[in-house]
Coordinates of C-alpha atoms and ligand atoms in Angstrom, one line a residue:
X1 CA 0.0 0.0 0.0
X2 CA 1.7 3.1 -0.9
X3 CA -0.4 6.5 0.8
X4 CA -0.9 9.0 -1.6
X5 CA -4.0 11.1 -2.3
X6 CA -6.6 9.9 -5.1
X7 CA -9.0 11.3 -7.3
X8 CA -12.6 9.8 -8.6
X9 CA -11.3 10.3 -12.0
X10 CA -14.2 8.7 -14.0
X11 CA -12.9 9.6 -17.3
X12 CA -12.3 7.4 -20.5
X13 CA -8.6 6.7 -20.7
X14 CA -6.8 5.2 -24.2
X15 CA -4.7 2.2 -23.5
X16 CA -1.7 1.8 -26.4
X17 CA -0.2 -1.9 -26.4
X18 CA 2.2 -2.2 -29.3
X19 CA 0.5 0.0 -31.0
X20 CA -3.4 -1.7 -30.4
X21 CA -5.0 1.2 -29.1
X22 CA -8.0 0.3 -26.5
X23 CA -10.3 2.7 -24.4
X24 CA -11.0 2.0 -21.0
X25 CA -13.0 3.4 -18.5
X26 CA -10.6 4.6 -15.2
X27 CA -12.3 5.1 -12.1
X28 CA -9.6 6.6 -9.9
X29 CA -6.2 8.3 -10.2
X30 CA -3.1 8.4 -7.7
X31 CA 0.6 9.2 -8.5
X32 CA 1.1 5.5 -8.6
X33 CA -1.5 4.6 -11.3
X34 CA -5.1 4.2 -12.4
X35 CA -7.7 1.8 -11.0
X36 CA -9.8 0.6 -14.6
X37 CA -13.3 -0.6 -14.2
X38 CA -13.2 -2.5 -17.8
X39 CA -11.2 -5.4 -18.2
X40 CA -7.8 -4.8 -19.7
X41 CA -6.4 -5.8 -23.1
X42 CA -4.4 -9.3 -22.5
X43 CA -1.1 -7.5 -23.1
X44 CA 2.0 -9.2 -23.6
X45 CA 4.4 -6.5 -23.5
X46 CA 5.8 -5.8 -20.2
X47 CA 5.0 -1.6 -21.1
X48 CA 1.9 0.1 -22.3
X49 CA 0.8 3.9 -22.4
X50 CA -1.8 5.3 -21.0
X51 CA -3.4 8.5 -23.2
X52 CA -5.6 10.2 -20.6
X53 CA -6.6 14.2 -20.1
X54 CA -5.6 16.0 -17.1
X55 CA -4.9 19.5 -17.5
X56 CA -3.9 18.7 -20.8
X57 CA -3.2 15.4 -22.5
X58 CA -1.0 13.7 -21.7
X59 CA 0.2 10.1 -22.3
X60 CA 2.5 8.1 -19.3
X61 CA 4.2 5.2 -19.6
X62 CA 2.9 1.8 -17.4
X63 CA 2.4 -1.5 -17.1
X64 CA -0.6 -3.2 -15.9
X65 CA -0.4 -4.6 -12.4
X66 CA -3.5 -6.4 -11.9
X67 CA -6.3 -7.5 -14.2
X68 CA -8.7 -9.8 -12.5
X69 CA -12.4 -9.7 -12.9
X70 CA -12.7 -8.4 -9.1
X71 CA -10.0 -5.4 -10.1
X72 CA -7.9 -3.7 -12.6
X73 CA -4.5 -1.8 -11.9
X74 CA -2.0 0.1 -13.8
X75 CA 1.0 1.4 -12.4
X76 CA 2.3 4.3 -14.3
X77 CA 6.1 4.0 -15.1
X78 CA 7.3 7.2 -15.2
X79 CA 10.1 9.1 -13.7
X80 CA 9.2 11.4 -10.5
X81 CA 10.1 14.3 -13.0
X82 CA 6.8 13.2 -15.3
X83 CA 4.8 12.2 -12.7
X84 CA 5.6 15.4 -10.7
X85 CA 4.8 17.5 -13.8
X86 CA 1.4 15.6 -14.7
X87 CA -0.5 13.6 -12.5
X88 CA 1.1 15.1 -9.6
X89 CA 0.2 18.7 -10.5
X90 CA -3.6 17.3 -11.2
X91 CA -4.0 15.7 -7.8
X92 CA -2.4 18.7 -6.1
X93 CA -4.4 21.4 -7.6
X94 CA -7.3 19.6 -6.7
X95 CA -7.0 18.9 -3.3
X96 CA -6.0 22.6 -3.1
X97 CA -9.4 23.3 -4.9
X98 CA -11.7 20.9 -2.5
X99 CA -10.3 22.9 0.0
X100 CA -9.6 19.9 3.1
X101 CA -7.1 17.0 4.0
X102 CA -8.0 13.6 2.2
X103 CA -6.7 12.0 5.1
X104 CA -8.1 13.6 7.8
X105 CA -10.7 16.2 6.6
X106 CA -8.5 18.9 8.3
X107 CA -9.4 22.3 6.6
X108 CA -6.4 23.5 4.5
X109 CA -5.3 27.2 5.4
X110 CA -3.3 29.6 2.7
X111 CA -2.0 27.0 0.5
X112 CA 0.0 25.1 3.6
X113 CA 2.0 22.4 1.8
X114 CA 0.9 19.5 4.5
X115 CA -1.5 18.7 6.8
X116 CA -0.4 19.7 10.6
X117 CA -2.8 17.4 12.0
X118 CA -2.2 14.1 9.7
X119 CA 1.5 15.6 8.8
X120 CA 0.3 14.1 4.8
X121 CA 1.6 16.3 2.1
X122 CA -0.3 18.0 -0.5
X123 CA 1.6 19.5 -2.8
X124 CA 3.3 16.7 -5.3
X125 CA 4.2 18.7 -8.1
X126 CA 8.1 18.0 -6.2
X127 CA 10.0 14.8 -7.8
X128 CA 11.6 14.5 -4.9
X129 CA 8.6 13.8 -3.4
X130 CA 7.1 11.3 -6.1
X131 CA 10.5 9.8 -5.3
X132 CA 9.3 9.5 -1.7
X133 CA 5.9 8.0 -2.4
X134 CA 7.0 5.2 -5.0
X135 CA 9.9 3.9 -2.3
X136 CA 7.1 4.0 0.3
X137 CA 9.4 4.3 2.9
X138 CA 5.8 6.4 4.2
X139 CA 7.9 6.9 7.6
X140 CA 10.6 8.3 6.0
X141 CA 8.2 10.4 4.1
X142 CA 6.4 12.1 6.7
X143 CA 9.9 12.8 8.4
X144 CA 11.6 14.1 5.8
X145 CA 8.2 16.2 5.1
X146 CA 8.0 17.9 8.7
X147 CA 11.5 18.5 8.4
X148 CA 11.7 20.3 5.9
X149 CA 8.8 22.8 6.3
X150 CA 9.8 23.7 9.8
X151 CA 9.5 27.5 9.1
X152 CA 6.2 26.6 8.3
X153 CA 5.4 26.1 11.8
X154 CA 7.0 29.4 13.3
X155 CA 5.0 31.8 10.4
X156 CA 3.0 34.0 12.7
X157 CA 6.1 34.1 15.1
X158 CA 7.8 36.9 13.0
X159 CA 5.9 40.1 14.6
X160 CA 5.6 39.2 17.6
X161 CA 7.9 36.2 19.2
X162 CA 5.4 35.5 22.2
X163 CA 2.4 35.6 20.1
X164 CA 2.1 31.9 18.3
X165 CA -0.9 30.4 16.6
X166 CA -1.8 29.3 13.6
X167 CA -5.3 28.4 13.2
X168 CA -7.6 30.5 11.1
X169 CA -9.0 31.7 15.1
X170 CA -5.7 32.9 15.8
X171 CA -5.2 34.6 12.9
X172 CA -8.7 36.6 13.0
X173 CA -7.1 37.8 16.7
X174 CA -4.0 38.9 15.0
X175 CA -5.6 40.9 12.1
X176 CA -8.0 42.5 15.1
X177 CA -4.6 43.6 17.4
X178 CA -3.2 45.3 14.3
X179 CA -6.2 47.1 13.3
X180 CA -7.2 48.2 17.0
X181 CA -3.7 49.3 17.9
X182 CA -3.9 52.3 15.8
X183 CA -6.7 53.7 17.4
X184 CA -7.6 54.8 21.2
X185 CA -11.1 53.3 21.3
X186 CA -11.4 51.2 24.8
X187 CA -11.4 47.8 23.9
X188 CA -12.8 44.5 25.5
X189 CA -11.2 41.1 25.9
X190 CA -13.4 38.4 26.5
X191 CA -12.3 34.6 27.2
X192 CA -11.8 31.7 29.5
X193 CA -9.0 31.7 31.5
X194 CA -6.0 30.8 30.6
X195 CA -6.5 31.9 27.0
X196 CA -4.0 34.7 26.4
X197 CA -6.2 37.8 27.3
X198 CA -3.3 40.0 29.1
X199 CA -1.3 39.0 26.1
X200 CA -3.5 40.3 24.0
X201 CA -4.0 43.5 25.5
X202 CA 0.3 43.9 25.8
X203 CA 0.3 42.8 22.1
X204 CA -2.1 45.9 21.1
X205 CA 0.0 48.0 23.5
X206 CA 3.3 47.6 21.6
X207 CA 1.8 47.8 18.6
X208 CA 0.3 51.3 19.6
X209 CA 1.9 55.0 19.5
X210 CA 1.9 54.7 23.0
X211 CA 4.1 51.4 23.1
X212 CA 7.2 53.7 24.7
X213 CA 5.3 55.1 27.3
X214 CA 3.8 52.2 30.1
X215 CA 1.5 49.4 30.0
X216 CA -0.3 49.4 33.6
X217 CA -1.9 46.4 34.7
X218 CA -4.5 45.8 37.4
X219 CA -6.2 42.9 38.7
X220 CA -9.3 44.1 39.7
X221 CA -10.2 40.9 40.9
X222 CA -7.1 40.4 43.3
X223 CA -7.4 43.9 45.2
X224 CA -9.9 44.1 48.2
X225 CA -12.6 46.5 47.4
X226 CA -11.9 49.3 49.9
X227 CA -8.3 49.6 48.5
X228 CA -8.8 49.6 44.7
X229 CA -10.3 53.1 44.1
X230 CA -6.8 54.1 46.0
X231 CA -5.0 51.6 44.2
X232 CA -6.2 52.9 40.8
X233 CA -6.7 56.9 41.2
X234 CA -4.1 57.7 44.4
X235 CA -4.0 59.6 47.7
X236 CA -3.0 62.6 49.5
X237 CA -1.1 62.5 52.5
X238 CA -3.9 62.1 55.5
X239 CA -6.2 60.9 53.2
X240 CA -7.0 58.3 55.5
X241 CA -4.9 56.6 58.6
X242 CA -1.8 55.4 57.6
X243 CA -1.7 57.7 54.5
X244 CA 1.9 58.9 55.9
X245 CA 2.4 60.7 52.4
X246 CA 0.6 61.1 48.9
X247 CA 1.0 58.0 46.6
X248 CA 0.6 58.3 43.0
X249 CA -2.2 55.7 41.4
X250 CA -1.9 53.2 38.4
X251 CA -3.6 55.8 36.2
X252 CA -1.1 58.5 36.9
X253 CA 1.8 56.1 36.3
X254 CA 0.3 54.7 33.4
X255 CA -0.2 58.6 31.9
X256 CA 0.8 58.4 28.1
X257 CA 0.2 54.7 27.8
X258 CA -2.1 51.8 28.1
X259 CA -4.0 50.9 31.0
X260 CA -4.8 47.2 31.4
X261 CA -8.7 46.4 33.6
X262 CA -7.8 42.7 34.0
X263 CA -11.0 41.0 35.8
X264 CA -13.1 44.0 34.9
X265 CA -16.3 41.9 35.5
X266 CA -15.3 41.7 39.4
X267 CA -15.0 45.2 40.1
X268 CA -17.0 45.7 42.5
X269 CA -20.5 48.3 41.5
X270 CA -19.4 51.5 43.5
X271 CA -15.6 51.6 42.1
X272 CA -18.0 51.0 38.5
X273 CA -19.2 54.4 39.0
X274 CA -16.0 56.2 39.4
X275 CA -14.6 54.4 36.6
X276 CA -17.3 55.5 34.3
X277 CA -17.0 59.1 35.8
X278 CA -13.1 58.7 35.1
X279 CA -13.9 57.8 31.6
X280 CA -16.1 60.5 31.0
X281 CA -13.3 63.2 30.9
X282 CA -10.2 61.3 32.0
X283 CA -10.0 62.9 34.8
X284 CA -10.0 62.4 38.5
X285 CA -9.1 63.1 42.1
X286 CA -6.7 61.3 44.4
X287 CA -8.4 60.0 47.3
X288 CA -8.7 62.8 49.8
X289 CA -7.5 65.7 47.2
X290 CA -9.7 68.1 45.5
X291 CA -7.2 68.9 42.2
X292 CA -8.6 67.4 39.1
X293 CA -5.9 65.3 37.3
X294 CA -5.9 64.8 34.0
X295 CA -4.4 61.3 32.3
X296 CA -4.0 60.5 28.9
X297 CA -4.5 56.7 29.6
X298 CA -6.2 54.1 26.8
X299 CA -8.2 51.8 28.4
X300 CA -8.0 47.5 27.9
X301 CA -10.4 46.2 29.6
X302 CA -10.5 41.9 30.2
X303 CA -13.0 39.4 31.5
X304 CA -13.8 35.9 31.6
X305 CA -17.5 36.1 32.9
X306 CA -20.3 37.1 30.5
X307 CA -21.0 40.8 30.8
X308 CA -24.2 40.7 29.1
X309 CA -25.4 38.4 31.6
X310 CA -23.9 40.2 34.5
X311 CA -25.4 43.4 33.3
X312 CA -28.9 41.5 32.9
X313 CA -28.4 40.1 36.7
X314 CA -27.3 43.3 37.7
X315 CA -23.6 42.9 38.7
X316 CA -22.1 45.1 36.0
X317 CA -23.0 48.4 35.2
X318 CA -25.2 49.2 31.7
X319 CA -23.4 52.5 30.9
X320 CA -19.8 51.4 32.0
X321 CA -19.9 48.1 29.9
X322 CA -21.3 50.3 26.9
X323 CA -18.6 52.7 27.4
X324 CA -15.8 49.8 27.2
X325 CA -17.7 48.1 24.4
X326 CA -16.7 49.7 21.9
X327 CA -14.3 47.4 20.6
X328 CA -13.6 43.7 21.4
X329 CA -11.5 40.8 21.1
X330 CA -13.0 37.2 21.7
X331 CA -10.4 34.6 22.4
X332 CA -11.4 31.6 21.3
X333 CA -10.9 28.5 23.8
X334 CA -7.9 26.6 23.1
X335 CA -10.1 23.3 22.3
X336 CA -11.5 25.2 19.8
X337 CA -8.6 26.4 17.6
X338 CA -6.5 22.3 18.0
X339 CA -4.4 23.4 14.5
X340 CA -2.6 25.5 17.4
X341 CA -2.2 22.7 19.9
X342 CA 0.7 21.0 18.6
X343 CA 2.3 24.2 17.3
X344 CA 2.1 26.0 21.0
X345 CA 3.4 22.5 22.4
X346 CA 6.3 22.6 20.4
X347 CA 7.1 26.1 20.9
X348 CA 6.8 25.8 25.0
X349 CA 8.7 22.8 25.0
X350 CA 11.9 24.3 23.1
X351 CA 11.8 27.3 25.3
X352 CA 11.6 25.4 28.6
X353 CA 13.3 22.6 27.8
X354 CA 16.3 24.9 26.9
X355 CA 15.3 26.7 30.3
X356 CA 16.6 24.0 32.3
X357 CA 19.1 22.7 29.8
X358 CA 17.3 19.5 28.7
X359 CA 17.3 18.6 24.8
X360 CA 14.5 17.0 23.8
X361 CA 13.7 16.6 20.6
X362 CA 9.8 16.8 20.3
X363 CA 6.5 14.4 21.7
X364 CA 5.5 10.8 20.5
X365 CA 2.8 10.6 18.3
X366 CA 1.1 9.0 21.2
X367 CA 1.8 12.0 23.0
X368 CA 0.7 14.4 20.2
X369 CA -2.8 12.3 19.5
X370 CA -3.5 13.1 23.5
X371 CA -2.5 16.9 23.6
X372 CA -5.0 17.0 20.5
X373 CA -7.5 15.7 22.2
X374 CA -7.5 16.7 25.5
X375 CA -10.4 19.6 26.5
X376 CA -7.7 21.9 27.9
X377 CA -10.2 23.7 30.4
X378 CA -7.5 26.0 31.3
X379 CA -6.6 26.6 27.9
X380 CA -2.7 27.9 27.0
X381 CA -2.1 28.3 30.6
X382 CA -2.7 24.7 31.2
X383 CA -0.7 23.5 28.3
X384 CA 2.2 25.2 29.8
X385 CA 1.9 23.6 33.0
X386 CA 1.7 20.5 31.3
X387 CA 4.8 20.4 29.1
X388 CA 7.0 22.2 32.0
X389 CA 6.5 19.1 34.3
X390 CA 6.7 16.8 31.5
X391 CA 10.2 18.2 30.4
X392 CA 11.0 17.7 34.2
X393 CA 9.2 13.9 34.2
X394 CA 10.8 12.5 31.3
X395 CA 14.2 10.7 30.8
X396 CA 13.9 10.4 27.3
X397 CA 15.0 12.5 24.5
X398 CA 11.3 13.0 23.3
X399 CA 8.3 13.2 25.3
X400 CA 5.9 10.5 25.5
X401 CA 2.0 10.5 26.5
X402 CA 2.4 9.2 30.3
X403 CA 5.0 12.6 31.1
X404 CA 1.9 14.6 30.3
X405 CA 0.0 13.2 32.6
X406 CA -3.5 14.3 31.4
X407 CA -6.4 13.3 33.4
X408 CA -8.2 12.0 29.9
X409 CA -11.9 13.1 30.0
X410 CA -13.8 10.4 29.0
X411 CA -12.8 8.6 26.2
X412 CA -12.2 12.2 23.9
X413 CA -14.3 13.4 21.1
X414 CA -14.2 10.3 19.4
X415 CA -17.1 8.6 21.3
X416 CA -19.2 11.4 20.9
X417 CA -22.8 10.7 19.4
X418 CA -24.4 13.0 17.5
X419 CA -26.8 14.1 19.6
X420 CA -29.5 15.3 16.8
X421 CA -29.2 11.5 15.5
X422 CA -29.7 8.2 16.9
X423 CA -29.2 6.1 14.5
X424 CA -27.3 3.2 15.3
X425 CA -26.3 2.5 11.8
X426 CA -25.1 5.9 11.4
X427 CA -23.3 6.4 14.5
X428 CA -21.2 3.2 14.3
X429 CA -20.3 4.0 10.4
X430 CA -19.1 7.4 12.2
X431 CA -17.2 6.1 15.2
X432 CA -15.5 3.7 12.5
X433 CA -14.3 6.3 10.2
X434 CA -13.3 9.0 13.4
X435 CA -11.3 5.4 15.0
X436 CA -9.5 5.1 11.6
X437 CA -8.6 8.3 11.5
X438 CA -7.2 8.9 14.5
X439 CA -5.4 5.3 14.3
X440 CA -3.9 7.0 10.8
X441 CA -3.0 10.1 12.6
X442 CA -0.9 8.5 15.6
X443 CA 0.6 6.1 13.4
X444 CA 1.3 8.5 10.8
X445 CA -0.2 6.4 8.2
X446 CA 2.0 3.1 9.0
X447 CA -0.8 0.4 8.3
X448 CA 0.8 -2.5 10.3
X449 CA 0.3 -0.5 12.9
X450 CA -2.9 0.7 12.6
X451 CA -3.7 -2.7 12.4
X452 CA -2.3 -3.6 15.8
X453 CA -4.2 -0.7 17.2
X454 CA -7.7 -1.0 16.1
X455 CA -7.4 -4.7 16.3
X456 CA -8.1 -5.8 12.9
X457 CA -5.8 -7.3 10.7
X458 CA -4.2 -5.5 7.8
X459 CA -6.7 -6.8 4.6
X460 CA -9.4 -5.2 7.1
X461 CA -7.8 -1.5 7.4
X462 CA -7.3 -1.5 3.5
X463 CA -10.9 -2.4 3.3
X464 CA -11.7 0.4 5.9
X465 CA -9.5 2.7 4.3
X466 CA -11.2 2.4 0.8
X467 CA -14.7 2.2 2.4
X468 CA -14.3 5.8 3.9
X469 CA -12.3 6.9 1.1
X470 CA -9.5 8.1 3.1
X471 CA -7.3 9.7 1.0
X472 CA -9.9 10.5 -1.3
X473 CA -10.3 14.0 -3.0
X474 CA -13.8 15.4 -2.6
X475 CA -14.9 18.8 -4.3
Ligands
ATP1 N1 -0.9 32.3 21.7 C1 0.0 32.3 22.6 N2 1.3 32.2 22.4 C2 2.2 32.1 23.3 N3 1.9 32.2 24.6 C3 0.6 32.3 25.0 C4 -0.4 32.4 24.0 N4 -1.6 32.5 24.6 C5 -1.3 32.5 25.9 N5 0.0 32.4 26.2 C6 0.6 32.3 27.5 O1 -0.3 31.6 28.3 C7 -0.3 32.2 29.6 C8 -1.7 32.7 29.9 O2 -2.0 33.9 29.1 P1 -2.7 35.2 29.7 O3 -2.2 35.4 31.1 O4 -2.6 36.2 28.7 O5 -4.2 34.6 29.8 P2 -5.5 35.2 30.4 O6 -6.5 35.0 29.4 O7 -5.2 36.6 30.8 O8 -5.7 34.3 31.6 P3 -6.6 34.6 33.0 O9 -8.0 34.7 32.6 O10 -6.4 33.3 33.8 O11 -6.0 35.8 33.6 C9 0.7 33.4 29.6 O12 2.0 32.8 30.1 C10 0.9 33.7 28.1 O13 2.1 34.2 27.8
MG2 MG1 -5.2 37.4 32.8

């Protein structure tokens, strides 16, 4: 079995044995050859060609591999050069064109040249890579593959090295930062914990015209209620016992630049007010002074409860959470953007591993297939935690799914059923094709091995494979 994607060709192909030219009907078309419904011509020479249209026409050298009543096969017998150039070109535009892995259904993103959840490659207009498919050393392959696109990985590191992601989620955040930086609208953060709010906020900071002046954070969330208002505007000296002398606020220092609400949804109703009175001039008084200040602060503003709903329950203030409405950022929970699992992973893990001087070369696949589908309830926070005590748990030179130690949650997405369905039929067919897939993914295609794991012997997972037309090119 050599893995490469195929096409429902369903064209009429002309077959040329010494010069007896017969037309036969070809189902489906891979790098490697043509699968022919008709029988094929008894041919005695060891080489035919095949005439067929693609872009163009073209006609490719072969043999014919198989022709039983049950199935026909020809193997082209080309050099990777011509096969690159033809069929190879074909196959790749069109998987470009229906737009998903035919592995794993993964959406492809901006022309990515292979799949980062499958690691299968989609561009074969390369000989080299022909080359790599007709030796079907398919380990070798996918090596060689993630090897060689590495920079492929770090692409949205470039502006801003802290800031990594690469799902089509991530990228939406990215576009918003740039475009919000370059005004001085307040702007709301909204997301679970954990998923990269205060990062967000410093990442529109630096990008802003106030990026040399401070970014000023406060937790509104962590300070008791009677000392934030003195926290946040200041005091005079007496204000209050123990005021020995006046004590400049967060606002003040954060004059010029970007102040940073964290927790905004905890802020307690009264300090509300004064906020929205601060907001309404940007000015204020220090606790216990009568001068009117005046700071020149932008205001970020981040929670992880649902304002709406707090507003509606009356906890949050109608006119304040207006006022910071104006724009927002949703971050999107980490289980819902997994095209950045793997790459966060392997971006933490190099920078803590090098932390404390370990090299370790990456995670199993057993270990990648978990960190995909674990929930991650505390998001990119969690993952860190994670990989820093795995880096410190493992004595290997690559970590392996039992250093992650992830409580599993049930038995992942997987089992799922689909809950507007109950159809047994249906269901099973799904769980079938979601087992193989995953078994592809961890194995990276090795069917021996997806044998062992799924339990079946190998005819079975060829018959599987076919069945769900994994690998298959859909429009
Ligand atoms: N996309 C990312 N790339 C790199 N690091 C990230 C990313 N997202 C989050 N982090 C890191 O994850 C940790 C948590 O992020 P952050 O503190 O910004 O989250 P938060 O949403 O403010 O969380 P909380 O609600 O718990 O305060 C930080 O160390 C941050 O640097
Ligand atoms: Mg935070």
């Amino acid at each position: 079995m050599r893995l490469s994607a195929r096409i429902s060709y369903n064209k009429q192909v002309f077959i040329d044995c010494n010069k007896n030219i017969t037309p036969a009907y070809a189902v489906n078309l891979s790098l490697l050859g043509l699968k022919i419904k008709d029988s094929l011509p008894d041919c005695l020479s060891s080489e035919i060609i095949v005439m067929m249209e693609l872009d163009q026409d073209v006609s490719l050298r072969g043999r014919i591999l198989r022709n039983e009543k049950s199935e026909q096969v020809i193997l082209f017998k080309e050099d990777p050069e011509v096969i690159s150039s033809t069929v190879g070109k074909y196959l790749t535009s069109k998987i470009y064109k229906s737009g998903k892995c035919p592995f794993c259904s993964r959406p492809i993103e901006n022309h990515e040249k292979y799949c980062r959840k499958c690691g299968v490659l989609f561009d074969y207009t390369r000989p080299e890579i022909v080359r790599f498919i007709q030796d079907f050393k398919i380990g070798k392959f996918f090596y060689d593959v993630l090897t060689e696109y590495p920079d492929e990985v770090k692409e949205n590191l470039q502006d801003n090295t802290e800031f990594v992601g690469v799902s089509k989620e991530i990228k939406q955040v990215f576009n918003l930062i740039r475009k919000y930086a370059t005004n001085e609208y307040p702007v709301l953060i909204t997301g679970e914990t954990g998923t990269g709010k205060e990062l967000t906020a410093r990442a529109i900071h630096e990008r802003s015209s106030r990026r040399d002046k401070p970014f000023v954070a406060v937790n509104c969330a962590a300070i008791p209620e009677n000392l934030l208002e003195s926290e946040l505007f200041g005091y005079e000296k007496g204000a209050f016992t123990g005021a020995h002398k006046r004590k400049i606020g967060k606002i003040e220092y954060a004059n010029g630049g970007t102040l940073f609400l964290d927790e905004i949804g905890d802020m307690p109703l009264n300090m509300q007010v004064k906020l929205l009175r601060f907001l309404e001039d940007l000015s204020f008084t220090r606790v216990g002074g009568n001068e009117a200040i005046y700071a020149d602060v932008r205001i970020i503003a981040a929670t992880n409860i649902d304002l709406e709903k707090a507003v509606e329950e009356g906890k949050f203030r109608e006119d304040l959470y207006y006022r910071l409405n104006v724009l927002t950022i949703n971050l999107p929970p980490l289980r819902e953007r997994r095209d950045d699992i793997l790459v966060l992973a392997k971006y933490f893990l190099n920078k803590y591993s090098r932390e404390v001087g370990k090299k370790i070369k990456g995670f199993s696949k057993d270990a990648e297939e978990a960190l995909l589908s674990y929930q991650w309830p505390g998001n990119v926070r969690e993952l860190i935690n994670v990989i820093r005590k795995a880096i410190v748990l493992t004595e290997n030179s690559v970590i392996r799914e039992k250093d992650l130690d992830l409580k599993r949650n049930g038995l992942g997405d997987v089992y799922c059923v689909k809950t507007d369905s109950l159809n047994l039929k249906e269901n099973v067919e799904r769980l079938e094709k979601d087992l193989l897939q995953k078994a592809f993914i961890r194995t990276g295609g090795n069917i021996s091995k997806m044998a062992k794991l799924l339990g079946i012997s190998r005819p079975k997972v060829y018959s599987l494979i076919k069945k769900h037309k994994i690998g298959e090119i859909t429009d």
